[in-house]
Coordinates of C-alpha atoms in Angstrom, one line a residue:
M1 CA -23.2 0.1 -4.5
N2 CA -26.3 -1.8 -3.3
Y3 CA -24.4 -5.1 -2.5
A4 CA -22.3 -4.9 0.1
Q5 CA -19.8 -7.4 -0.7
H6 CA -19.5 -5.5 -4.4
N7 CA -19.1 -2.0 -2.1
K8 CA -16.2 -4.1 -0.3
E9 CA -14.5 -5.4 -4.4
I10 CA -14.6 -1.4 -5.2
K11 CA -13.7 0.0 -2.2
N12 CA -10.3 -2.5 -2.0
A13 CA -10.2 -1.7 -5.4
L14 CA -9.6 2.3 -5.6
L15 CA -7.8 2.5 -1.9
Q16 CA -4.9 0.2 -3.9
Q17 CA -5.6 3.2 -7.0
G18 CA -5.3 5.6 -4.0
V19 CA -9.0 7.0 -4.8
G20 CA -11.2 7.0 -1.9
T21 CA -11.4 6.2 1.6
A22 CA -12.3 3.1 3.5
D23 CA -15.3 4.6 5.4
D24 CA -18.6 2.4 5.4
D25 CA -21.4 3.7 3.4
T26 CA -23.8 1.2 4.5
G27 CA -27.0 3.4 5.2
R28 CA -26.5 6.4 3.2
A29 CA -28.7 7.5 0.4
P30 CA -27.8 5.1 -2.7
V31 CA -25.4 6.3 -6.1
I32 CA -27.6 7.6 -8.4
F33 CA -26.3 7.7 -12.1
T34 CA -28.4 7.9 -15.5
K35 CA -27.7 5.8 -18.9
A36 CA -27.8 7.5 -22.3
D37 CA -30.9 5.7 -24.4
S38 CA -28.3 5.1 -27.0
S39 CA -26.4 2.9 -24.7
L40 CA -29.1 0.7 -24.6
L41 CA -28.6 -2.9 -26.9
K42 CA -31.0 -5.1 -26.7
D43 CA -32.7 -8.6 -28.4
G44 CA -28.8 -10.8 -28.3
K45 CA -26.6 -8.1 -30.1
P46 CA -23.1 -8.2 -30.0
F47 CA -21.4 -5.7 -27.5
F48 CA -18.5 -4.3 -29.6
V49 CA -16.3 -3.7 -27.2
P50 CA -14.2 0.1 -27.5
D51 CA -10.7 -0.8 -26.4
F52 CA -10.1 2.2 -26.9
M53 CA -11.4 3.7 -23.5
G54 CA -9.5 1.4 -21.8
R55 CA -10.6 -1.8 -19.6
I56 CA -14.4 -2.5 -19.3
D57 CA -15.8 -4.1 -16.8
Y58 CA -19.2 -6.4 -16.7
E59 CA -22.1 -5.7 -13.6
T60 CA -24.7 -7.8 -13.9
E61 CA -28.1 -6.7 -12.4
V62 CA -31.4 -7.1 -12.1
V63 CA -33.8 -4.8 -14.0
V64 CA -37.4 -3.7 -13.8
R65 CA -39.5 -1.7 -16.6
I66 CA -41.5 1.2 -15.2
C67 CA -45.1 0.7 -16.6
K68 CA -46.6 4.2 -15.8
L69 CA -46.2 7.7 -14.9
G70 CA -45.1 8.6 -11.6
K71 CA -43.2 11.2 -9.1
S72 CA -43.0 11.1 -5.6
I73 CA -44.0 7.4 -5.2
D74 CA -44.7 5.7 -1.3
E75 CA -42.6 3.1 -1.1
K76 CA -45.6 0.8 -0.3
F77 CA -47.1 1.9 -3.9
A78 CA -43.8 1.3 -5.8
H79 CA -44.5 -2.4 -7.0
R80 CA -47.7 -0.9 -9.0
Y81 CA -44.9 1.3 -11.0
Y82 CA -43.1 -2.2 -12.3
D83 CA -44.5 -5.2 -14.4
A84 CA -41.6 -6.7 -15.9
V85 CA -38.4 -7.7 -15.1
T86 CA -34.7 -8.7 -17.0
L87 CA -31.1 -9.5 -16.4
G88 CA -28.5 -6.1 -17.5
I89 CA -25.6 -5.4 -18.4
D90 CA -24.1 -2.2 -16.5
F91 CA -20.7 -2.2 -18.3
T92 CA -18.4 0.2 -17.2
A93 CA -15.7 1.9 -18.9
R94 CA -13.3 1.2 -15.6
D95 CA -9.8 3.3 -16.5
M96 CA -12.1 6.1 -17.8
Q97 CA -14.0 6.1 -15.0
K98 CA -11.0 6.4 -12.4
R99 CA -9.4 8.9 -14.0
L100 CA -13.1 10.9 -13.4
R101 CA -13.2 9.8 -10.1
E102 CA -9.6 11.4 -9.7
E103 CA -10.8 14.6 -11.3
G104 CA -13.8 14.7 -9.4
Q105 CA -15.6 14.7 -12.7
P106 CA -19.3 13.2 -13.1
W107 CA -19.2 9.7 -14.6
D108 CA -21.2 10.2 -17.4
I109 CA -18.9 8.8 -20.7
A110 CA -17.7 5.9 -18.2
K111 CA -21.1 4.8 -17.7
G112 CA -23.0 5.3 -20.2
F113 CA -21.7 5.2 -23.9
D114 CA -23.1 2.9 -26.7
G115 CA -23.8 -0.5 -26.3
A116 CA -23.4 0.2 -21.9
A117 CA -26.9 -1.1 -21.0
V118 CA -27.8 -4.6 -22.5
I119 CA -30.7 -6.1 -21.2
G120 CA -31.8 -9.3 -21.4
E121 CA -35.7 -11.0 -22.5
W122 CA -38.2 -9.4 -20.3
V123 CA -40.5 -11.7 -17.9
E124 CA -43.5 -10.8 -16.7
K125 CA -43.5 -10.5 -12.0
E126 CA -46.7 -12.4 -12.6
K127 CA -44.7 -15.5 -14.0
L128 CA -41.9 -14.9 -11.2
Y129 CA -43.7 -14.4 -8.2
S130 CA -46.9 -13.5 -6.5
P131 CA -46.9 -9.1 -6.3
D132 CA -49.6 -8.9 -4.2
K133 CA -48.8 -10.5 -1.3
T134 CA -50.2 -9.1 2.3
G135 CA -47.3 -6.2 4.0
A136 CA -44.1 -5.5 1.9
N137 CA -43.3 -7.2 -1.7
E138 CA -41.1 -9.3 -1.2
G139 CA -41.3 -11.5 -4.8
I140 CA -38.9 -9.0 -6.1
Q141 CA -36.3 -9.4 -2.9
A142 CA -36.2 -12.8 -3.4
L143 CA -34.9 -13.4 -7.0
H144 CA -31.8 -15.7 -7.5
F145 CA -29.2 -14.6 -10.1
R146 CA -26.3 -15.6 -11.9
M147 CA -24.4 -14.7 -15.1
E148 CA -22.2 -16.9 -16.7
M149 CA -19.3 -16.1 -19.0
N150 CA -17.5 -18.8 -21.3
G151 CA -19.2 -21.1 -18.8
E152 CA -18.6 -20.4 -16.2
V153 CA -20.4 -18.7 -13.3
R154 CA -18.4 -14.8 -12.4
Q155 CA -21.5 -13.5 -10.7
K156 CA -24.5 -14.8 -8.5
A157 CA -26.3 -13.7 -6.0
C158 CA -29.7 -13.3 -4.5
T159 CA -31.9 -10.0 -4.6
S160 CA -32.7 -10.4 -0.8
E161 CA -28.8 -9.0 -0.2
M162 CA -29.7 -5.4 -1.5
L163 CA -28.6 -2.4 0.6
C164 CA -31.7 -0.9 -1.2
S165 CA -34.9 -2.5 -1.5
V166 CA -36.3 -2.7 -5.6
D167 CA -39.1 -0.6 -4.1
R168 CA -37.3 2.3 -1.8
L169 CA -35.2 2.7 -5.3
I170 CA -38.2 3.6 -7.1
A171 CA -39.4 6.0 -4.0
Y172 CA -36.1 7.6 -3.8
I173 CA -35.5 8.0 -7.3
S174 CA -39.2 9.6 -8.3
Q175 CA -38.5 12.7 -5.8
F176 CA -35.6 13.7 -8.0
F177 CA -36.8 12.2 -11.5
T178 CA -40.4 11.5 -13.2
L179 CA -40.6 8.0 -13.9
K180 CA -41.9 7.2 -17.6
T181 CA -43.5 4.2 -19.0
G182 CA -40.9 2.3 -20.5
D183 CA -37.7 3.6 -18.3
L184 CA -35.7 1.1 -17.2
L185 CA -34.4 0.6 -13.8
F186 CA -30.7 -0.7 -12.9
T187 CA -30.9 -2.2 -9.4
G188 CA -27.2 -2.8 -9.1
T189 CA -24.2 -5.4 -9.3
P190 CA -23.6 -8.1 -6.8
V191 CA -19.3 -9.1 -6.8
G192 CA -17.8 -10.2 -8.9
V193 CA -17.1 -8.0 -11.2
G194 CA -14.4 -8.2 -13.8
P195 CA -13.1 -6.9 -17.7
V196 CA -14.6 -8.3 -21.0
K197 CA -12.6 -8.9 -24.1
P198 CA -14.1 -9.8 -27.3
D199 CA -15.0 -13.1 -28.3
D200 CA -16.4 -13.1 -24.6
H201 CA -20.1 -15.2 -24.3
I202 CA -22.3 -13.7 -21.5
V203 CA -25.4 -15.9 -20.3
G204 CA -27.5 -14.6 -18.1
Y205 CA -30.4 -16.0 -16.0
L206 CA -33.4 -15.1 -13.5
E207 CA -34.0 -17.9 -11.4
E208 CA -33.6 -20.9 -13.9
R209 CA -34.3 -19.1 -17.0
K210 CA -31.9 -17.9 -19.7
V211 CA -33.0 -13.7 -20.0
L212 CA -29.8 -12.7 -21.7
D213 CA -27.6 -14.2 -24.4
F214 CA -24.7 -12.1 -26.3
Y215 CA -21.0 -12.2 -27.4
C216 CA -19.1 -9.4 -27.2
R217 CA -16.8 -9.1 -30.6

């Protein structure tokens, strides 16, 4: 819930289902959840849609790779703790998430099932932007990205639209979780989420680099 238009999109859907309220959560702490390591899917391997879980939605996100151990990281130093960027798909079992919300239960199953964390090819951040600018680390917050499904653009945004920057997310999360080398941080999805089905072909671009390419089965 790190892009304003997606917040409106998801809240409208929840309100139609009779879940939640129309309250504006701008300025609130970011919504954080974890995924099991078994949910990781990489190297262009196919995603097998678990149809027994109901509707499965794609959520395209910029992902950063943590490169060293960190705890209670100051925001101004957060850019030193990640070295590469890619695109990922945060697959969500939407029907199951709705039921869990209604019952006041955690989202773990709806977000952390096998294959639910797809990642693309890593790009060293120096190849995308200069990480050593004076002042705020603006480079990571000026990346354009898009996801195409079956040749049609489904999601398109710029990281400048984030409600909570990457560095701020790292500073916040590291208060509660010690970040370790190799940890992956998904940073939220923009508007345009939707369902997938077998034979869908998903391609993702970070700037004009194709970093994500896989099929649903």
